[in-house]
Coordinates of C-alpha atoms and ligand atoms in Angstrom, one line a residue:
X175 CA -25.3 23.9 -12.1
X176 CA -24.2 27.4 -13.2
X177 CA -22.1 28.6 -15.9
X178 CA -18.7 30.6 -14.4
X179 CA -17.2 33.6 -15.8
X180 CA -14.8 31.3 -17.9
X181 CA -17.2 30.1 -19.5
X182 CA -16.8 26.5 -17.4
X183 CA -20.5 25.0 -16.0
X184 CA -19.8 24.4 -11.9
X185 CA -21.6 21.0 -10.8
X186 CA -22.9 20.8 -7.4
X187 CA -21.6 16.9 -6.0
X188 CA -23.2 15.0 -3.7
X189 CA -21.8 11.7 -2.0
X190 CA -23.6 9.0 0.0
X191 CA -21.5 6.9 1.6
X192 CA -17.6 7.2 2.2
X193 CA -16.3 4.0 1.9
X194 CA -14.2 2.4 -0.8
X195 CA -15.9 3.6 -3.5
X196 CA -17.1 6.8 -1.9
X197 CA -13.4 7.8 -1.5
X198 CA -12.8 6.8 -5.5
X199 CA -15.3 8.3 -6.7
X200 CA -14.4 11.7 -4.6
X201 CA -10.9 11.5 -5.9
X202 CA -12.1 11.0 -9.2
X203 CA -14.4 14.2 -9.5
X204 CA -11.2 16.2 -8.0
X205 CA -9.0 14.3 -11.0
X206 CA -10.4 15.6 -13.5
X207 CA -9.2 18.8 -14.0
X208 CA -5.7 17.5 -14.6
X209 CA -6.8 14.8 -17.0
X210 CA -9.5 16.8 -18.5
X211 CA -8.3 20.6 -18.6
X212 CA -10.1 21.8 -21.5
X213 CA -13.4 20.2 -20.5
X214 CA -15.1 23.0 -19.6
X215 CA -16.8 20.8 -16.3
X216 CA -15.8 21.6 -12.8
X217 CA -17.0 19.5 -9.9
X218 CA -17.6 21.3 -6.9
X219 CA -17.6 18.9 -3.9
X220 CA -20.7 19.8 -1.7
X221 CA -21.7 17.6 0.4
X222 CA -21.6 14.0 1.7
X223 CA -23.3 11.7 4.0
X224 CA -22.3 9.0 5.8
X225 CA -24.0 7.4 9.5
X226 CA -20.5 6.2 10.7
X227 CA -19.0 10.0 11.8
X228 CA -15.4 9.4 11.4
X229 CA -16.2 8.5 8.1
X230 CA -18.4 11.5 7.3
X231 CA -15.8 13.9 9.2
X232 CA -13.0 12.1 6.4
X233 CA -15.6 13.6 3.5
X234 CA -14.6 17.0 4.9
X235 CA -11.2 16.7 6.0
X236 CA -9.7 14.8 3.8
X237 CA -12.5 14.6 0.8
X238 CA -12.7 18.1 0.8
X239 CA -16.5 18.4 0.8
X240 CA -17.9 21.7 2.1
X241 CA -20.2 19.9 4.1
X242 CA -21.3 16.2 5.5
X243 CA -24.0 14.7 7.5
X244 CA -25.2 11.3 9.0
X245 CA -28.3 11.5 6.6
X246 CA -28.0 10.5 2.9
X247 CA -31.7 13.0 2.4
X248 CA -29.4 15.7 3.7
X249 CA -27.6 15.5 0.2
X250 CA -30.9 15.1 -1.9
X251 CA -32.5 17.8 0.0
X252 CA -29.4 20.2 -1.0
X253 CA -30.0 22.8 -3.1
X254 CA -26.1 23.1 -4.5
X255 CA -26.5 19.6 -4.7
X256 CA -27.0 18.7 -8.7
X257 CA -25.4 15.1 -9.3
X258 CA -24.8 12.6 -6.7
X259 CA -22.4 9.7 -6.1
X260 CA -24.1 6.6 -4.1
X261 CA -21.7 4.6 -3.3
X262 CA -23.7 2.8 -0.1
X263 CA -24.0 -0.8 0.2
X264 CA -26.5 -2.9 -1.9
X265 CA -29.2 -2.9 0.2
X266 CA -29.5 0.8 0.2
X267 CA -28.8 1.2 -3.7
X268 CA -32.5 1.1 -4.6
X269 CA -34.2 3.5 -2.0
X270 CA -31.6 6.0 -2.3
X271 CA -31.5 5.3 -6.2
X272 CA -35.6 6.4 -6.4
X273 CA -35.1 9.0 -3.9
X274 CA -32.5 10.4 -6.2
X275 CA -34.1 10.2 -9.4
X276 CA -37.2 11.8 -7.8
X277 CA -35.3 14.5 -6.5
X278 CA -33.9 15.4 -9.8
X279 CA -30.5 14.5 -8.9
X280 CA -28.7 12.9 -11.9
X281 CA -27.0 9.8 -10.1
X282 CA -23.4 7.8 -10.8
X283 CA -23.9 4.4 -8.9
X284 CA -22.1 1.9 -7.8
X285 CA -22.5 -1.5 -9.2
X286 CA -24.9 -3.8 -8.7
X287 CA -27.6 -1.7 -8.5
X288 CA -29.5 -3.3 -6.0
X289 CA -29.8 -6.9 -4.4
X290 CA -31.2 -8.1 -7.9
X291 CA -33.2 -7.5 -11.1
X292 CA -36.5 -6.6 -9.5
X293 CA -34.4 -3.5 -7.5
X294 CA -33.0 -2.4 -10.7
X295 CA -35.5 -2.3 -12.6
X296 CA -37.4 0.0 -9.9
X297 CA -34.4 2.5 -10.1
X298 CA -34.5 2.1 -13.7
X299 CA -38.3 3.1 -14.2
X300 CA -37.2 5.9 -11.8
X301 CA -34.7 7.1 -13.7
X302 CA -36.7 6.7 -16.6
X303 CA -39.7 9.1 -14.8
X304 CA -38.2 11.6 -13.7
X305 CA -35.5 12.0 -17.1
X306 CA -32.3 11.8 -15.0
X307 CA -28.3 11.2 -16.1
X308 CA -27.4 7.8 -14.5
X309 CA -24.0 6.2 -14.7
X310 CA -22.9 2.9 -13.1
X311 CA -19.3 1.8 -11.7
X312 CA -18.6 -0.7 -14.4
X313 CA -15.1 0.0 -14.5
X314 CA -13.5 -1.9 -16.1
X315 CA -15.0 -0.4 -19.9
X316 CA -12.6 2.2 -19.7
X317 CA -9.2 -0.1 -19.5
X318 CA -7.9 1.2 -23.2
X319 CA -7.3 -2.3 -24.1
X320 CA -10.8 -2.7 -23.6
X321 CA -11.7 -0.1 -25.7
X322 CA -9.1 -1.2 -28.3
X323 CA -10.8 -4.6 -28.0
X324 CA -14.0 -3.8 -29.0
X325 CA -13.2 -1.5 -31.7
X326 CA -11.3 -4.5 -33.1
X327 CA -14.4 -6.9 -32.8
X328 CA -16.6 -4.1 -34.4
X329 CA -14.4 -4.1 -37.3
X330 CA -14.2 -7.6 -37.7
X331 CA -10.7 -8.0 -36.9
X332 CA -11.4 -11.5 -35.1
X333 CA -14.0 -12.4 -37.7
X334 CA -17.2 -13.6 -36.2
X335 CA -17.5 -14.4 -32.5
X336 CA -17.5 -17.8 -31.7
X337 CA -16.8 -18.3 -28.0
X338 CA -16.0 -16.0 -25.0
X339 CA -14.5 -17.5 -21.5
X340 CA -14.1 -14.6 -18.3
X341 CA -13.1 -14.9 -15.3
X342 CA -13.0 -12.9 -12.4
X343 CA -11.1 -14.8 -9.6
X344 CA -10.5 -12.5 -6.2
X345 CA -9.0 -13.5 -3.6
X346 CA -10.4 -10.9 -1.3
X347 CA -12.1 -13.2 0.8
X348 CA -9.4 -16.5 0.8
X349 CA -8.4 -16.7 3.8
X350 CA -11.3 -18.1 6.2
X351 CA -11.4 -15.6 8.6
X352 CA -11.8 -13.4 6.4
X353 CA -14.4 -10.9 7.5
X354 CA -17.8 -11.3 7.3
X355 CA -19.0 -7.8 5.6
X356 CA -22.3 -7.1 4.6
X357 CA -21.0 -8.8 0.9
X358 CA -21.7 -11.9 2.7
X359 CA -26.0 -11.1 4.1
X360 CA -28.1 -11.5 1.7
X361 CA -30.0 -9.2 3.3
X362 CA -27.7 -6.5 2.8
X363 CA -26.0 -7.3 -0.1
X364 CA -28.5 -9.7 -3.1
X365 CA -25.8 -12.1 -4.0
X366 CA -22.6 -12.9 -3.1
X367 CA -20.2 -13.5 -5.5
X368 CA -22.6 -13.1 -8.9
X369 CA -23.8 -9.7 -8.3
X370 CA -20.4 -8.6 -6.3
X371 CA -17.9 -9.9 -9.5
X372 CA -19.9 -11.7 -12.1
X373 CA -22.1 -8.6 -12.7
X374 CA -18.8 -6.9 -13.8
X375 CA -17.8 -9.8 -16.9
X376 CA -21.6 -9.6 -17.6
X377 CA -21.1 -5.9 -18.7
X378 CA -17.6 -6.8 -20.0
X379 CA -19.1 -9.6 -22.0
X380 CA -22.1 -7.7 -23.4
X381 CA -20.0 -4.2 -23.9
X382 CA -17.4 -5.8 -26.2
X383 CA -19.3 -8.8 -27.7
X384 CA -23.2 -7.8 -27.5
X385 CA -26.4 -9.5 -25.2
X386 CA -26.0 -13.0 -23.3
X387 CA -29.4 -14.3 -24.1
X388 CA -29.4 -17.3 -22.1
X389 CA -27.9 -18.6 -19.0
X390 CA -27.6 -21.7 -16.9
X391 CA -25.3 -21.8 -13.7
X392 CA -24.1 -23.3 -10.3
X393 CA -22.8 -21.9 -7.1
X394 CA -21.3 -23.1 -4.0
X395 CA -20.1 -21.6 -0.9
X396 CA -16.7 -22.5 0.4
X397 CA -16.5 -20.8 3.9
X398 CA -19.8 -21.6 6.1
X399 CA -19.3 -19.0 8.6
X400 CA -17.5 -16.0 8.7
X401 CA -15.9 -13.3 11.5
X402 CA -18.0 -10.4 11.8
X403 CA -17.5 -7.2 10.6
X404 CA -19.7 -4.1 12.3
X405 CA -20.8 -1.6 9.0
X406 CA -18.7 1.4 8.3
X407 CA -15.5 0.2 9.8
X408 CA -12.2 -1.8 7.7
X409 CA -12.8 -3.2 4.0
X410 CA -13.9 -6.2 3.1
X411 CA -10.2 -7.1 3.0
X412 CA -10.1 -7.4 6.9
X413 CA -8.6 -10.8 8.5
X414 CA -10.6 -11.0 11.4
X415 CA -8.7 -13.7 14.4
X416 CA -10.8 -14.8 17.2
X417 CA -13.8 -12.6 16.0
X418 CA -17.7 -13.6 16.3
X419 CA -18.7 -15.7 13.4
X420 CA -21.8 -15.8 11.5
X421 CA -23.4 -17.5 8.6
X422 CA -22.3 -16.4 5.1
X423 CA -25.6 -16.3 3.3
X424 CA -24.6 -16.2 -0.1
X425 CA -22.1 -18.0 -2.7
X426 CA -18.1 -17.3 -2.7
X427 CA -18.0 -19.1 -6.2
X428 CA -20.3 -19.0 -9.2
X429 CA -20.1 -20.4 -13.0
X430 CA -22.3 -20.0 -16.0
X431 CA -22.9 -21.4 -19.2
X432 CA -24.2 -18.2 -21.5
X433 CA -25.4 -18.0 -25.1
X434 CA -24.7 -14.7 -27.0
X435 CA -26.9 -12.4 -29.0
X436 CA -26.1 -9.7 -31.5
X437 CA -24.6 -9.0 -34.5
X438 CA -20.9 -9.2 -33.4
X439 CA -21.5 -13.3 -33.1
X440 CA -21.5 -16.3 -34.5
X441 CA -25.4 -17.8 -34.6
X442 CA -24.3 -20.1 -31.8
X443 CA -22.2 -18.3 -29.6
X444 CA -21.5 -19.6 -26.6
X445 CA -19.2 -18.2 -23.4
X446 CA -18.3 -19.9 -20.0
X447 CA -18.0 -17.3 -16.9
X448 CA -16.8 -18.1 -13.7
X449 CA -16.2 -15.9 -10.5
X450 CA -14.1 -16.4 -7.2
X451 CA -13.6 -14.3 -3.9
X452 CA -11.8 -17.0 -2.3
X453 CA -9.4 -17.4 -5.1
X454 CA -5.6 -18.6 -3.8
X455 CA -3.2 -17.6 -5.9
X456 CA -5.3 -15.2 -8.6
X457 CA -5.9 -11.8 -6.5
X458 CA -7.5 -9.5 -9.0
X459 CA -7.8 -11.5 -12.5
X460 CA -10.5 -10.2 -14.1
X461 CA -10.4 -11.1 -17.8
X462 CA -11.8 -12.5 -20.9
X463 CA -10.4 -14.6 -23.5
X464 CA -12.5 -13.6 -27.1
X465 CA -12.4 -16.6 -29.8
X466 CA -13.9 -15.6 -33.3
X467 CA -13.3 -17.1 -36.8
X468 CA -10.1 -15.2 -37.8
X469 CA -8.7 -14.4 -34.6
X470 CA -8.5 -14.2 -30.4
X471 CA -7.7 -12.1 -28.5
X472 CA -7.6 -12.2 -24.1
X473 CA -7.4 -9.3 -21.6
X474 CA -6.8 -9.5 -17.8
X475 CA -6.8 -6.9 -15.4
X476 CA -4.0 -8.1 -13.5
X477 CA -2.0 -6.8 -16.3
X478 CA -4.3 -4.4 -17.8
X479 CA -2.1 -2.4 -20.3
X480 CA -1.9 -5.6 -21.8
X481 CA -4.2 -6.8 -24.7
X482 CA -3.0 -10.2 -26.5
X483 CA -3.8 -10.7 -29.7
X484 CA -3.5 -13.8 -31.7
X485 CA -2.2 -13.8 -35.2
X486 CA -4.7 -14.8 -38.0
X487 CA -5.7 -18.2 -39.8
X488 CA -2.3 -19.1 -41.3
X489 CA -0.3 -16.0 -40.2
X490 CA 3.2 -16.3 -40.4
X491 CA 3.9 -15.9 -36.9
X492 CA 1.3 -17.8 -35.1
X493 CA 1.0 -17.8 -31.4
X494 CA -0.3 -14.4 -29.6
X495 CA 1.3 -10.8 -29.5
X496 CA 1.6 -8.9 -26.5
X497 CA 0.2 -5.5 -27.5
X498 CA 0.9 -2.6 -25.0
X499 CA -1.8 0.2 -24.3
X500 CA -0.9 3.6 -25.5
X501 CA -1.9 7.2 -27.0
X502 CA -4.9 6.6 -29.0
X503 CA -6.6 3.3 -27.5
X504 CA -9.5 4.7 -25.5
X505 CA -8.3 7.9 -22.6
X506 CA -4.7 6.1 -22.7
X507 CA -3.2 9.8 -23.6
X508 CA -5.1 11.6 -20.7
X509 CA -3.4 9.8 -17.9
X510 CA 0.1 8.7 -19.8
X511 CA 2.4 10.1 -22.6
X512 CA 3.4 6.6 -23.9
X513 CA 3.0 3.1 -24.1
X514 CA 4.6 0.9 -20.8
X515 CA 3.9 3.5 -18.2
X516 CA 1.1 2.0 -16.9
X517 CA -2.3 3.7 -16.2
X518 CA -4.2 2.2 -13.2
X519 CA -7.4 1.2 -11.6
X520 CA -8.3 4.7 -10.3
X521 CA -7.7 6.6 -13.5
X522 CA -10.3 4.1 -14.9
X523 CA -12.7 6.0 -12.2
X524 CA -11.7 9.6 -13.6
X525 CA -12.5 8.3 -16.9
X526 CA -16.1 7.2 -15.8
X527 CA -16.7 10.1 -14.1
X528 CA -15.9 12.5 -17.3
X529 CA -18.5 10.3 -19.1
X530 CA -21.0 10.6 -16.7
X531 CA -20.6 14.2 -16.3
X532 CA -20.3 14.6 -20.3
X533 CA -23.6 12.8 -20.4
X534 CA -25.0 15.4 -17.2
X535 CA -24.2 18.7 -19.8
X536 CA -26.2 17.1 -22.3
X537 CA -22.8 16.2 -24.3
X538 CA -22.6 12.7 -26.7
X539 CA -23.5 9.8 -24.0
X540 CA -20.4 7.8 -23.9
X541 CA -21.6 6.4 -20.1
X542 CA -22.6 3.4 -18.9
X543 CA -26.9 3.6 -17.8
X544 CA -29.3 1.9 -15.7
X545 CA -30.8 0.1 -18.7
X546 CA -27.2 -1.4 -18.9
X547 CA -26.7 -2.4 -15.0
X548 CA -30.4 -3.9 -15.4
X549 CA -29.6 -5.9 -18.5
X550 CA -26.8 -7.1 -16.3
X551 CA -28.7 -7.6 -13.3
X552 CA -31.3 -9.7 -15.5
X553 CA -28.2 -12.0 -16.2
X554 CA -27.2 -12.3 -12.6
X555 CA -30.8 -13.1 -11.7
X556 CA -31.4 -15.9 -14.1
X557 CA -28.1 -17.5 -13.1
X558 CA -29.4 -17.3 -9.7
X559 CA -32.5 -18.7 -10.9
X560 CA -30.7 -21.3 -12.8
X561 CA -28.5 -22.3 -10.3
X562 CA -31.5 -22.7 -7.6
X563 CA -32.9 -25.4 -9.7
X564 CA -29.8 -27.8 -9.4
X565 CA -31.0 -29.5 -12.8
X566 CA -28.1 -32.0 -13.2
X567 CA -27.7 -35.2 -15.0
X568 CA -26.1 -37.6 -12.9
X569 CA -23.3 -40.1 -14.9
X570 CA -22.9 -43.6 -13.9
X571 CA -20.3 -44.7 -11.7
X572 CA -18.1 -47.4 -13.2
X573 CA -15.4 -49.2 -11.0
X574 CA -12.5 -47.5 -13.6
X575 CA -9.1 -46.3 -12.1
X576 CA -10.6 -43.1 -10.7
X577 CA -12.2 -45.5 -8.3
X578 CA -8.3 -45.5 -6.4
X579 CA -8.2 -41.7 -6.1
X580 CA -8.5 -41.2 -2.3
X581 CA -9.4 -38.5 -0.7
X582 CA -5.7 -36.8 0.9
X583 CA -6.6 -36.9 4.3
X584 CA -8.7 -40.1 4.1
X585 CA -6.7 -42.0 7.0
X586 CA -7.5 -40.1 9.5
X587 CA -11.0 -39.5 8.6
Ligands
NAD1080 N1 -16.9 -0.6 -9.3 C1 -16.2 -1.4 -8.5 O1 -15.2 -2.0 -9.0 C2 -16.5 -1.6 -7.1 C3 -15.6 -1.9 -6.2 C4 -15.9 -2.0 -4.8 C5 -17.3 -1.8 -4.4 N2 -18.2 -1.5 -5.4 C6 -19.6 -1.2 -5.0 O2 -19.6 0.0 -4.3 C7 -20.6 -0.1 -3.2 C8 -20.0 0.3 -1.9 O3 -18.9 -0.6 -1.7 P1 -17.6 -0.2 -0.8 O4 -16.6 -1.3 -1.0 O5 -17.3 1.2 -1.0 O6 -18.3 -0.4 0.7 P2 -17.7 0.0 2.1 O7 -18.1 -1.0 3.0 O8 -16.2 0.3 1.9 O9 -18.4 1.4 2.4 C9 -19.8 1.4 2.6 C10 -20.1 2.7 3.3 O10 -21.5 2.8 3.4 C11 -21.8 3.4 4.6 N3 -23.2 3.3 5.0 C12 -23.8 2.3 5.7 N4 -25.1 2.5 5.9 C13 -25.4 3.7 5.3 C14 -26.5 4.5 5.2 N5 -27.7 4.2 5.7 N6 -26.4 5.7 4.5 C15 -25.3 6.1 3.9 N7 -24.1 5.3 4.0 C16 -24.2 4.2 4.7 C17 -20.9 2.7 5.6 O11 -20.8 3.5 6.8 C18 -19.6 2.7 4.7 O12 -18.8 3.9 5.0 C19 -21.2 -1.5 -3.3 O13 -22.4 -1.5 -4.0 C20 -20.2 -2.3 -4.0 O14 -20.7 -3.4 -4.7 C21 -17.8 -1.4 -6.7

């Protein structure tokens, strides 16, 4: 980091990998400047590494980073280098997240960090050691009817918090051939859908509302097998015909039961979570639905300048109100100059990435940390745990009228 003659401090930026999120996150740090021009930060774009070439040749042409590589140590070993961006897939997130942390290298990671709590928590005690910056990709915080949301429980608004329900139903993965990217190898990526999606309405649930204490849970898996998909080439998007197919070896669908923790709720809060990447008809409904003693109030990111809020106990208009994000709910005014013209999901990235460098300069810590993505991941992994143990109560069968429900395709079974 040095300070420039205008008094601005330059910040070296490294990337590891230059996929989806790589890409965001480079456009983000290059953003900032136009939402941000008095904050006195300017990212300079360094270096970035990616093993696929045309992919680390993008980082330069298009990216606009002086330099790139094959080698994600080529970043850590780079002297200009001062933050870095990892944004590989899970399986790498812990290794490069240590190696980070021990090369002083304050880090922005991508969600989930790491194929489960264990991984987490090593990054986590590496952060710790070495006294690093770490942010993580959790989004969806910075939607300014998020922010607005949570104000509102702080204050009360909904009086005390009796119930949560989220959602985050995808549909990235729908169709069956759908391709098999390393989302679905547990080798490469933990969990499937839980650490992919649910880990994002755990850190929804416990930003707005406070801790999930407990957790029970089921999974199942929809699509058996899976085309292939070589690393480092299409998205996860990618409709794959006549391709190779392989197992999937994690769940498409997961649901939990949680109980809440925290001064925000009720004694006996309760939630109900679900996640979907083979959603049909959802695409990208990520959203809770907050129910407390005086009030509710539900959020989706399909629409996410919208916040609805519920009138009170015996309002005179009862029913909800939509309630449009504008100037003064969270960084509304940095990206739009009045209510209806929507912000969208990349300016939420800009946003994280002024927090995290905020936090870097030694500014008031607004950011998202890896004691945050491990509280998270400790979710994920006990619904994981939960879910292995199948611990169901079975309910007798009795010959009522739901005995005639047939299956729809039972004649020609
Ligand atoms: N915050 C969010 O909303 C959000 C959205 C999508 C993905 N993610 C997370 O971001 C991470 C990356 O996901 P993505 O969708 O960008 O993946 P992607 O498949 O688009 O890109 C992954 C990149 O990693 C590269 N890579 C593979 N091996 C590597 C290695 N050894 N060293 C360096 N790079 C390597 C690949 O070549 C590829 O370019 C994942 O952890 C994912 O969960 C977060």
């Amino acid at each position: 980091m040095r300070e420039l003659a205008d008094g601005t401090t330059e910040i070296g930026v490294g990337l590891i990998s230059v996929g989806w999120m790589g890409q965001l996150h480079s456009r983000a740090y290059a953003n900032l400047k136009y939402a941000y021009p008095e904050i006195g930060i300017r990212p300079r774009l360094v270096r970035a590494a990616d093993p696929a070439p045309e992919r680390a040749d993008e980082a330069v042409r298009v990216l606009g980073y002086e330099r790139a590589s094959a080698d994600y140590r080529d970043v850590l070993d780079d002297p200009e280098v001062d933050v870095v961006s990892i944004c590989a897939p899970n399986f790498l997130h812990a290794e490069i997240g240590i190696a980070a942390a021990r090369a002083g290298k304050h880090f922005w990671i991508e969600k989930p960090v790491g194929r489960g709590e264990d991984e987490t928590r090593e990054v986590a005690e590496a952060a710790g050691a070495a006294g690093v910056v770490s942010s993580i990709g959790f989004n969806y915080r910075h939607a300014p009817a998020i922010e607005h949301l949570r104000e509102l429980i702080a204050e009360g608004r909904l009086g005390r918090i009796t119930n949560v329900r989220g959602r985050m139903f995808a549909d990235y993965s729908a169709d069956p051939n759908g391709a098999l990217s390393w989302r679905f190898v547990r080798g490469l990526a933990g969990s499937g859908v839980l650490g992919d999606l649910m880990g994002h309405l755990v850190d929804l649930v416990q930003y707005t509302l406070g801790p999930i204490a407990e957790v029970t849970a089921l999974t199942s898996t929809v699509y058996a097998e899976r085309p292939e998909l070589p690393m480092g080439t299409g998205t996860h998007f990618a409709v794959i015909e006549n391709g190779v197919m392989k197992p999937v070896e994690n769940e498409d669908y997961a649901a939990m039961l949680v109980r809440l923790s925290g001064e925000a709720v009720a004694a006996e809060a309760v939630g109900t979570l679900e996640a979907s990447r083979v959603a049909v008809g959802p695409r990208a409904s990520y959203g809770i639905e907050v129910y407390g003693t005086e009030g509710s109030a539900f959020w989706d990111f399909e629409r996410m300048n919208e916040l609805h809020l519920s009138g009170g106990r015996g309002a005179e208009h009862q029913g909800y109100a939509r309630v449009m994000a504008s100037p003064g709910m969270g960084d509304f005014a940095r990206f739009q100059p009045g209510a209806g013209t929507s912000m969208g999901y990349d300016d939420l990235k800009v946003v994280e990435a002024r927090k995290f460098l905020e936090a870097v300069v030694g500014r008031a810590a607004a950011n998202s940390n890896i004691q945050d993505a491990l509280s998270a991941a400790q979710v994920v992994s006990a619904a994981e745990r939960s879910a292995a143990l199948r611990d169901w109560q079975s309910s007798a069968r009795v010959p009522g009228t739901t005995a005639a429900i047939r299956a729809p395709h039972a004649d020609t079974l």
